[in-house]
PDB file of C-alpha atoms and ligand atoms in Angstrom:
ATOM      1  CA  MET A   1       0.032  -0.049   0.221  1.00 32.00           C
ATOM      2  CA  TYR A   2       1.157   3.171  -0.772  1.00 31.00           C
ATOM      3  CA  GLU A   3       1.911   5.504   2.130  1.00 33.00           C
ATOM      4  CA  VAL A   4       1.509   8.816   2.015  1.00 31.00           C
ATOM      5  CA  GLN A   5       2.905  11.294   4.540  1.00 35.00           C
ATOM      6  CA  ARG A   6       0.372  14.255   5.888  1.00 34.00           C
ATOM      7  CA  GLY A   7       1.485  17.452   7.601  1.00 37.00           C
ATOM      8  CA  SER A   8      -0.962  19.814   9.307  1.00 37.00           C
ATOM      9  CA  ARG A   9      -2.367  20.184   5.003  1.00 35.00           C
ATOM     10  CA  GLY A  10      -1.236  18.811   1.704  1.00 34.00           C
ATOM     11  CA  VAL A  11       0.049  15.458   0.738  1.00 34.00           C
ATOM     12  CA  ILE A  12       3.258  14.380   0.305  1.00 35.00           C
ATOM     13  CA  GLY A  13       4.270  10.613  -1.212  1.00 34.00           C
ATOM     14  CA  THR A  14       7.032   8.933  -0.346  1.00 34.00           C
ATOM     15  CA  SER A  15       8.041   8.634  -3.946  1.00 36.00           C
ATOM     16  CA  VAL A  16       8.060  12.320  -4.354  1.00 38.00           C
ATOM     17  CA  MET A  17      10.247  12.208  -1.416  1.00 40.00           C
ATOM     18  CA  ASN A  18      12.465   9.782  -2.916  1.00 43.00           C
ATOM     19  CA  HIS A  19      13.868  11.719  -5.542  1.00 52.00           C
ATOM     20  CA  ALA A  20      13.803  15.025  -3.074  1.00 59.00           C
ATOM     21  CA  THR A  21      17.497  16.001  -4.239  1.00 87.00           C
ATOM     22  CA  PHE A  22      17.216  19.467  -5.443  1.00 93.00           C
ATOM     23  CA  GLY A  23      16.548  21.018  -1.751  1.00 95.00           C
ATOM     24  CA  ASN A  24      13.646  22.949  -3.444  1.00 96.00           C
ATOM     25  CA  HIS A  25      10.423  21.867  -2.847  1.00 95.00           C
ATOM     26  CA  LEU A  26       8.686  22.654  -6.029  1.00 94.00           C
ATOM     27  CA  LEU A  27      11.604  21.116  -8.318  1.00 94.00           C
ATOM     28  CA  ASP A  28      11.310  18.020  -5.444  1.00 94.00           C
ATOM     29  CA  ALA A  29       7.312  17.577  -5.735  1.00 92.00           C
ATOM     30  CA  LEU A  30       7.900  17.358 -10.013  1.00 92.00           C
ATOM     31  CA  PRO A  31       7.138  13.911 -11.494  1.00 90.00           C
ATOM     32  CA  ARG A  32      10.481  12.245 -12.081  1.00 87.00           C
ATOM     33  CA  GLU A  33       9.942  12.508 -15.907  1.00 88.00           C
ATOM     34  CA  GLU A  34       9.457  15.869 -15.758  1.00 88.00           C
ATOM     35  CA  VAL A  35      12.688  16.612 -13.380  1.00 87.00           C
ATOM     36  CA  GLY A  36      14.617  14.412 -16.324  1.00 87.00           C
ATOM     37  CA  ARG A  37      13.889  16.971 -18.701  1.00 87.00           C
ATOM     38  CA  LEU A  38      14.119  19.926 -16.808  1.00 88.00           C
ATOM     39  CA  SER A  39      17.999  18.850 -15.050  1.00 88.00           C
ATOM     40  CA  ALA A  40      20.114  19.168 -18.087  1.00 89.00           C
ATOM     41  CA  HIS A  41      19.254  22.995 -17.676  1.00 92.00           C
ATOM     42  CA  LEU A  42      19.423  23.720 -14.009  1.00 94.00           C
ATOM     43  CA  ARG A  43      22.568  25.356 -12.984  1.00 95.00           C
ATOM     44  CA  ARG A  44      23.486  25.579  -9.372  1.00 97.00           C
ATOM     45  CA  VAL A  45      24.701  28.840  -8.803  1.00 97.00           C
ATOM     46  CA  PHE A  46      25.596  31.167  -5.309  1.00 98.00           C
ATOM     47  CA  LEU A  47      23.564  34.256  -5.100  1.00 97.00           C
ATOM     48  CA  HIS A  48      25.327  37.097  -3.185  1.00 95.00           C
ATOM     49  CA  ARG A  49      23.914  39.468  -0.659  1.00 91.00           C
ATOM     50  CA  GLY A  50      22.338  42.639  -2.405  1.00 91.00           C
ATOM     51  CA  GLN A  51      22.927  41.360  -6.052  1.00 95.00           C
ATOM     52  CA  ILE A  52      19.918  42.659  -8.308  1.00 94.00           C
ATOM     53  CA  LEU A  53      18.538  39.670 -10.459  1.00 93.00           C
ATOM     54  CA  ALA A  54      16.093  41.728 -12.408  1.00 90.00           C
ATOM     55  CA  SER A  55      14.563  45.855 -12.063  1.00 88.00           C
ATOM     56  CA  PRO A  56      11.590  46.854 -13.354  1.00 86.00           C
ATOM     57  CA  GLY A  57      10.977  46.672 -17.325  1.00 83.00           C
ATOM     58  CA  ASP A  58      13.271  44.155 -17.966  1.00 84.00           C
ATOM     59  CA  ALA A  59      12.591  40.862 -19.336  1.00 80.00           C
ATOM     60  CA  ALA A  60      13.970  38.629 -16.211  1.00 81.00           C
ATOM     61  CA  GLU A  61      16.922  36.419 -18.162  1.00 86.00           C
ATOM     62  CA  PHE A  62      16.515  33.502 -15.775  1.00 92.00           C
ATOM     63  CA  LEU A  63      14.192  32.091 -13.112  1.00 93.00           C
ATOM     64  CA  TYR A  64      15.346  30.926  -9.902  1.00 96.00           C
ATOM     65  CA  PHE A  65      14.754  28.410  -6.952  1.00 96.00           C
ATOM     66  CA  PRO A  66      16.396  29.428  -3.948  1.00 97.00           C
ATOM     67  CA  ILE A  67      17.655  26.267  -1.704  1.00 97.00           C
ATOM     68  CA  ASP A  68      19.067  28.265   1.078  1.00 95.00           C
ATOM     69  CA  ALA A  69      19.090  31.796  -0.580  1.00 96.00           C
ATOM     70  CA  LEU A  70      16.216  34.323   0.273  1.00 96.00           C
ATOM     71  CA  LEU A  71      15.055  36.050  -2.716  1.00 96.00           C
ATOM     72  CA  TRP A  72      12.640  39.747  -2.228  1.00 94.00           C
ATOM     73  CA  SER A  73      10.710  41.739  -4.847  1.00 92.00           C
ATOM     74  CA  TRP A  74       9.746  45.209  -4.049  1.00 89.00           C
ATOM     75  CA  THR A  75       8.418  48.145  -5.463  1.00 87.00           C
ATOM     76  CA  THR A  76       8.824  51.790  -5.004  1.00 82.00           C
ATOM     77  CA  THR A  77       5.261  53.143  -6.918  1.00 77.00           C
ATOM     78  CA  THR A  78       4.167  54.131  -3.439  1.00 77.00           C
ATOM     79  CA  GLY A  79       6.675  57.245  -3.807  1.00 77.00           C
ATOM     80  CA  ALA A  80       7.387  56.679  -0.190  1.00 76.00           C
ATOM     81  CA  GLU A  81      10.885  56.557   1.129  1.00 75.00           C
ATOM     82  CA  ARG A  82      10.862  52.919   2.313  1.00 81.00           C
ATOM     83  CA  PRO A  83      10.214  50.435  -0.418  1.00 85.00           C
ATOM     84  CA  THR A  84       6.992  48.178  -0.654  1.00 85.00           C
ATOM     85  CA  SER A  85       7.459  44.251  -0.515  1.00 86.00           C
ATOM     86  CA  LEU A  86       5.730  42.034  -3.123  1.00 88.00           C
ATOM     87  CA  LEU A  87       7.164  38.823  -2.909  1.00 91.00           C
ATOM     88  CA  THR A  88       9.735  36.957  -0.728  1.00 95.00           C
ATOM     89  CA  THR A  89      10.712  33.374  -1.344  1.00 96.00           C
ATOM     90  CA  GLY A  90      13.460  30.327  -0.652  1.00 97.00           C
ATOM     91  CA  ARG A  91      13.500  27.280  -0.862  1.00 97.00           C
ATOM     92  CA  ARG A  92       9.525  26.728  -0.811  1.00 96.00           C
ATOM     93  CA  GLY A  93       9.435  29.038  -4.239  1.00 96.00           C
ATOM     94  CA  ALA A  94      10.419  31.024  -6.953  1.00 95.00           C
ATOM     95  CA  MET A  95      11.182  34.042  -8.097  1.00 93.00           C
ATOM     96  CA  SER A  96      10.336  36.138 -11.739  1.00 87.00           C
ATOM     97  CA  LEU A  97       7.692  33.977 -13.299  1.00 84.00           C
ATOM     98  CA  ASP A  98       6.798  36.569 -15.455  1.00 79.00           C
ATOM     99  CA  SER A  99       8.479  34.318 -18.353  1.00 69.00           C
ATOM    100  CA  LEU A 100       5.727  31.784 -17.707  1.00 74.00           C
ATOM    101  CA  LEU A 101       3.050  33.885 -17.372  1.00 73.00           C
ATOM    102  CA  ASP A 102       3.583  35.514 -20.682  1.00 72.00           C
ATOM    103  CA  LEU A 103       4.388  38.443 -18.938  1.00 75.00           C
ATOM    104  CA  PRO A 104       6.731  40.710 -21.512  1.00 74.00           C
ATOM    105  CA  SER A 105       8.639  42.122 -18.780  1.00 75.00           C
ATOM    106  CA  THR A 106       8.702  41.961 -14.968  1.00 77.00           C
ATOM    107  CA  HIS A 107       7.345  44.715 -12.425  1.00 79.00           C
ATOM    108  CA  GLY A 108       9.228  45.014  -9.325  1.00 85.00           C
ATOM    109  CA  ASN A 109      13.032  44.773  -8.155  1.00 90.00           C
ATOM    110  CA  VAL A 110      14.489  41.313  -7.153  1.00 93.00           C
ATOM    111  CA  ALA A 111      17.352  41.061  -5.344  1.00 94.00           C
ATOM    112  CA  VAL A 112      19.050  38.652  -2.977  1.00 95.00           C
ATOM    113  CA  LEU A 113      18.200  39.579   0.629  1.00 93.00           C
ATOM    114  CA  SER A 114      20.130  36.633   2.098  1.00 92.00           C
ATOM    115  CA  PRO A 115      22.853  34.941   0.644  1.00 92.00           C
ATOM    116  CA  GLY A 116      22.862  30.842  -0.538  1.00 95.00           C
ATOM    117  CA  SER A 117      22.362  29.102  -3.464  1.00 96.00           C
ATOM    118  CA  ALA A 118      19.970  28.504  -5.754  1.00 97.00           C
ATOM    119  CA  TRP A 119      18.951  26.526  -9.246  1.00 96.00           C
ATOM    120  CA  ARG A 120      18.518  28.578 -12.078  1.00 95.00           C
ATOM    121  CA  VAL A 121      17.081  27.905 -15.599  1.00 93.00           C
ATOM    122  CA  ALA A 122      17.355  30.209 -18.638  1.00 91.00           C
ATOM    123  CA  ARG A 123      13.866  31.706 -19.314  1.00 86.00           C
ATOM    124  CA  THR A 124      14.604  30.618 -22.861  1.00 86.00           C
ATOM    125  CA  ALA A 125      14.783  26.913 -22.019  1.00 87.00           C
ATOM    126  CA  LEU A 126      11.832  27.336 -19.711  1.00 83.00           C
ATOM    127  CA  GLU A 127       9.243  28.274 -21.896  1.00 80.00           C
ATOM    128  CA  SER A 128      10.309  25.604 -24.423  1.00 81.00           C
ATOM    129  CA  LEU A 129      10.097  22.993 -21.383  1.00 80.00           C
ATOM    130  CA  SER A 130       6.795  24.528 -20.385  1.00 74.00           C
ATOM    131  CA  ARG A 131       5.148  25.416 -23.780  1.00 74.00           C
ATOM    132  CA  ALA A 132       2.514  22.927 -23.105  1.00 69.00           C
ATOM    133  CA  ILE A 133      -0.323  24.011 -20.974  1.00 64.00           C
ATOM    134  CA  ASP A 134      -0.522  21.161 -19.049  1.00 74.00           C
ATOM    135  CA  SER A 135       3.579  20.544 -18.488  1.00 84.00           C
ATOM    136  CA  PRO A 136       3.600  19.935 -14.671  1.00 88.00           C
ATOM    137  CA  ILE A 137       6.352  22.577 -14.452  1.00 88.00           C
ATOM    138  CA  ARG A 138       3.803  25.032 -15.807  1.00 87.00           C
ATOM    139  CA  ARG A 139       1.145  23.506 -13.675  1.00 89.00           C
ATOM    140  CA  MET A 140       3.099  23.603 -10.563  1.00 91.00           C
ATOM    141  CA  LEU A 141       4.353  27.184 -11.596  1.00 90.00           C
ATOM    142  CA  THR A 142       0.812  28.147 -11.979  1.00 90.00           C
ATOM    143  CA  ARG A 143      -0.233  26.867  -8.226  1.00 93.00           C
ATOM    144  CA  PHE A 144       2.823  28.984  -6.792  1.00 94.00           C
ATOM    145  CA  ALA A 145       1.914  32.262  -8.373  1.00 92.00           C
ATOM    146  CA  TYR A 146      -1.666  31.611  -7.331  1.00 93.00           C
ATOM    147  CA  ALA A 147      -0.335  30.812  -3.646  1.00 95.00           C
ATOM    148  CA  SER A 148       1.467  33.755  -3.925  1.00 94.00           C
ATOM    149  CA  PHE A 149      -1.280  35.937  -4.854  1.00 93.00           C
ATOM    150  CA  ALA A 150      -2.898  34.110  -1.475  1.00 95.00           C
ATOM    151  CA  VAL A 151       0.293  34.766   0.484  1.00 95.00           C
ATOM    152  CA  CYS A 152       0.154  39.075  -0.425  1.00 93.00           C
ATOM    153  CA  ALA A 153      -3.939  38.992   0.426  1.00 95.00           C
ATOM    154  CA  TYR A 154      -2.744  36.978   3.971  1.00 96.00           C
ATOM    155  CA  ARG A 155      -0.055  39.783   4.474  1.00 94.00           C
ATOM    156  CA  LEU A 156      -2.224  42.946   4.021  1.00 93.00           C
ATOM    157  CA  ALA A 157      -5.244  41.434   6.163  1.00 95.00           C
ATOM    158  CA  CYS A 158      -2.309  40.644   8.722  1.00 96.00           C
ATOM    159  CA  ASN A 159      -0.853  43.939   8.560  1.00 92.00           C
ATOM    160  CA  SER A 160      -3.705  45.583   9.337  1.00 93.00           C
ATOM    161  CA  GLU A 161      -5.204  43.684  12.007  1.00 95.00           C
ATOM    162  CA  HIS A 162      -2.018  42.559  14.322  1.00 96.00           C
ATOM    163  CA  ASN A 163       0.455  44.030  16.156  1.00 95.00           C
ATOM    164  CA  VAL A 164       4.158  44.405  15.351  1.00 95.00           C
ATOM    165  CA  ASP A 165       5.236  41.591  17.804  1.00 95.00           C
ATOM    166  CA  ARG A 166       3.205  39.062  16.294  1.00 96.00           C
ATOM    167  CA  ARG A 167       3.863  39.979  12.904  1.00 96.00           C
ATOM    168  CA  LEU A 168       7.347  40.036  13.467  1.00 96.00           C
ATOM    169  CA  ALA A 169       7.371  36.258  14.543  1.00 96.00           C
ATOM    170  CA  ARG A 170       5.524  35.741  11.748  1.00 97.00           C
ATOM    171  CA  TRP A 171       8.103  36.909   9.515  1.00 96.00           C
ATOM    172  CA  LEU A 172      11.131  35.249  11.482  1.00 96.00           C
ATOM    173  CA  LEU A 173       9.295  31.719  11.241  1.00 97.00           C
ATOM    174  CA  PHE A 174       8.398  32.387   7.015  1.00 96.00           C
ATOM    175  CA  ILE A 175      12.225  33.120   6.757  1.00 95.00           C
ATOM    176  CA  MET A 176      13.305  30.272   8.719  1.00 95.00           C
ATOM    177  CA  ASP A 177      10.736  27.758   6.751  1.00 96.00           C
ATOM    178  CA  GLU A 178      12.178  29.482   3.315  1.00 96.00           C
ATOM    179  CA  THR A 179      16.042  28.902   4.366  1.00 94.00           C
ATOM    180  CA  GLY A 180      15.772  25.850   6.274  1.00 94.00           C
ATOM    181  CA  LYS A 181      18.024  27.269   8.410  1.00 93.00           C
ATOM    182  CA  PRO A 182      17.559  28.679  12.444  1.00 93.00           C
ATOM    183  CA  GLU A 183      19.361  31.815  11.717  1.00 92.00           C
ATOM    184  CA  ALA A 184      19.279  34.522   9.167  1.00 90.00           C
ATOM    185  CA  SER A 185      22.208  36.930   7.920  1.00 89.00           C
ATOM    186  CA  LEU A 186      19.855  40.200   7.999  1.00 90.00           C
ATOM    187  CA  THR A 187      19.613  43.573   9.430  1.00 90.00           C
ATOM    188  CA  HIS A 188      17.236  45.003  11.193  1.00 90.00           C
ATOM    189  CA  GLN A 189      16.474  47.297   8.374  1.00 90.00           C
ATOM    190  CA  GLN A 190      15.716  44.725   5.816  1.00 91.00           C
ATOM    191  CA  ILE A 191      13.845  43.035   8.078  1.00 92.00           C
ATOM    192  CA  ALA A 192      11.542  46.304   8.439  1.00 92.00           C
ATOM    193  CA  ASP A 193      11.677  46.814   4.904  1.00 91.00           C
ATOM    194  CA  VAL A 194      10.369  43.021   4.121  1.00 89.00           C
ATOM    195  CA  ALA A 195       7.715  43.319   6.956  1.00 90.00           C
ATOM    196  CA  ALA A 196       6.471  46.450   6.504  1.00 88.00           C
ATOM    197  CA  ILE A 197       7.748  47.345  10.335  1.00 92.00           C
ATOM    198  CA  ARG A 198       9.627  50.399  11.275  1.00 92.00           C
ATOM    199  CA  ARG A 199      13.086  49.819  12.203  1.00 93.00           C
ATOM    200  CA  PRO A 200      12.040  50.788  15.869  1.00 95.00           C
ATOM    201  CA  SER A 201       9.648  48.506  16.385  1.00 95.00           C
ATOM    202  CA  VAL A 202      11.499  45.925  14.655  1.00 95.00           C
ATOM    203  CA  SER A 203      14.565  46.958  17.473  1.00 94.00           C
ATOM    204  CA  LEU A 204      12.145  47.051  20.031  1.00 95.00           C
ATOM    205  CA  ALA A 205      10.413  43.841  19.391  1.00 95.00           C
ATOM    206  CA  PHE A 206      13.665  42.268  19.062  1.00 94.00           C
ATOM    207  CA  SER A 207      15.028  43.304  22.329  1.00 94.00           C
ATOM    208  CA  ASP A 208      11.503  41.696  24.269  1.00 95.00           C
ATOM    209  CA  LEU A 209      12.133  38.528  21.940  1.00 95.00           C
ATOM    210  CA  GLN A 210      16.331  38.471  23.211  1.00 95.00           C
ATOM    211  CA  ARG A 211      15.077  39.323  26.537  1.00 96.00           C
ATOM    212  CA  ARG A 212      12.958  36.342  26.863  1.00 95.00           C
ATOM    213  CA  GLY A 213      15.643  34.144  25.277  1.00 96.00           C
ATOM    214  CA  ILE A 214      13.405  33.401  22.281  1.00 97.00           C
ATOM    215  CA  VAL A 215      15.635  35.089  19.193  1.00 96.00           C
ATOM    216  CA  ARG A 216      19.409  35.819  19.617  1.00 95.00           C
ATOM    217  CA  VAL A 217      20.708  38.936  17.318  1.00 93.00           C
ATOM    218  CA  HIS A 218      24.393  39.674  17.157  1.00 89.00           C
ATOM    219  CA  HIS A 219      26.253  41.317  14.534  1.00 85.00           C
ATOM    220  CA  GLY A 220      23.290  41.018  11.718  1.00 85.00           C
ATOM    221  CA  LEU A 221      22.779  37.329  12.406  1.00 91.00           C
ATOM    222  CA  VAL A 222      18.805  36.331  13.271  1.00 94.00           C
ATOM    223  CA  GLN A 223      18.727  33.123  15.430  1.00 95.00           C
ATOM    224  CA  ILE A 224      15.772  31.493  16.173  1.00 96.00           C
ATOM    225  CA  LEU A 225      16.950  30.048  19.862  1.00 96.00           C
ATOM    226  CA  ASN A 226      13.211  28.441  20.724  1.00 96.00           C
ATOM    227  CA  ARG A 227      11.201  27.839  17.851  1.00 96.00           C
ATOM    228  CA  GLU A 228       7.998  26.553  19.276  1.00 96.00           C
ATOM    229  CA  ARG A 229       7.898  29.516  21.886  1.00 96.00           C
ATOM    230  CA  LEU A 230       8.223  31.655  18.654  1.00 96.00           C
ATOM    231  CA  GLU A 231       5.040  29.943  16.904  1.00 96.00           C
ATOM    232  CA  ARG A 232       2.801  30.774  20.256  1.00 96.00           C
ATOM    233  CA  GLU A 233       3.888  34.388  19.970  1.00 95.00           C
ATOM    234  CA  THR A 234       2.721  34.410  16.160  1.00 96.00           C
ATOM    235  CA  CYS A 235      -0.774  34.806  14.079  1.00 96.00           C
ATOM    236  CA  PRO A 236      -2.574  32.540  12.389  1.00 96.00           C
ATOM    237  CA  CYS A 237      -1.777  34.134   9.300  1.00 97.00           C
ATOM    238  CA  TYR A 238       1.694  32.483   9.884  1.00 97.00           C
ATOM    239  CA  THR A 239      -0.620  28.624   9.590  1.00 96.00           C
ATOM    240  CA  ALA A 240      -2.691  30.483   6.804  1.00 96.00           C
ATOM    241  CA  ILE A 241       0.229  31.307   4.767  1.00 96.00           C
ATOM    242  CA  ARG A 242       2.085  27.757   5.439  1.00 95.00           C
ATOM    243  CA  VAL A 243      -1.272  25.862   3.979  1.00 95.00           C
ATOM    244  CA  ALA A 244      -1.214  28.101   1.415  1.00 95.00           C
ATOM    245  CA  LEU A 245       2.354  27.587   0.297  1.00 95.00           C
ATOM    246  CA  GLU A 246       1.959  23.826   0.934  1.00 93.00           C
ATOM    247  CA  ASP A 247      -1.542  23.408  -1.318  1.00 91.00           C
ATOM    248  CA  ALA A 248       0.698  24.912  -4.418  1.00 90.00           C
ATOM    249  CA  LEU A 249       2.800  21.462  -4.066  1.00 87.00           C
ATOM    250  CA  SER A 250       0.434  19.145  -3.677  1.00 80.00           C
ATOM    251  CA  GLY A 251      -1.096  18.426  -7.246  1.00 67.00           C
ATOM    252  CA  GLU A 252       1.290  16.659  -8.815  1.00 59.00           C
ATOM    253  CA  SER A 253       2.451  14.664  -5.822  1.00 51.00           C
ATOM    254  CA  LEU A 254      -1.103  13.665  -6.104  1.00 47.00           C
ATOM    255  CA  SER A 255      -1.075  12.860  -9.924  1.00 50.00           C
ATOM    256  CA  GLU A 256       2.114  10.846  -9.131  1.00 49.00           C
ATOM    257  CA  LEU A 257       0.511   8.805  -6.503  1.00 44.00           C
ATOM    258  CA  SER A 258      -2.444   8.029  -8.840  1.00 45.00           C
ATOM    259  CA  ALA A 259      -0.110   7.291 -11.388  1.00 46.00           C
ATOM    260  CA  SER A 260       1.942   4.646  -9.325  1.00 43.00           C
ATOM    261  CA  GLY A 261      -1.574   3.020  -8.067  1.00 36.00           C
TER     262      GLY A 261
HETATM  263 ZN1   ZN B   1      -1.247  38.039  11.465  1.00 74.78          ZN
END
């Protein structure tokens, strides 16, 4: 009998987990055949802090599947002093979907927030691989695009309803989930920009978490010392976002499960 592992939501079959070798959840959830077609076009790269990957109006040259790098896209359309965060993603996602969605160019800036590795595929290769509307990679990335839309909506709702402490806890958990590490190399200003929280409020919230032994912040390194307690500090939006991202993975896993009988 086929064994299925269930998380809080979503379904991941063991056959999918067996070829989970990329370290990016989207790639690892693709059917074997699609991985075979794609792997020749994937190149592992190291992304440096602050590296600019795309600017508004560019046709993004590559699609990135982060492993432990954290990528960020933002806009300055409000004219405000600080940037407006659009999408932050790591190993549970991909960055620069405009080629897949047949958009001529990207709308936001894309940069590396926290350094690390990623797989990248050239736009031209992806266009050829995903030409069929029902190709697994296209279906997967379309589901991720929808999940990203849901995540934006949850974030907006959270920003208007929940206090800074809970939102910061949500962001820290999110970042750890995206990088797969209990620590991240991020400054207070970077977290303030990504989380849409004023920098003095970030520092105050960090002081409180640090005093209580939940996190440690030292020389630009944020370490989670007690994840369980941090989860108790956050709001339900953290789980809503996690489930939206898990659901983006479930389709191909389910189709492979049914194909395997
Ligand atoms: Zn919230």
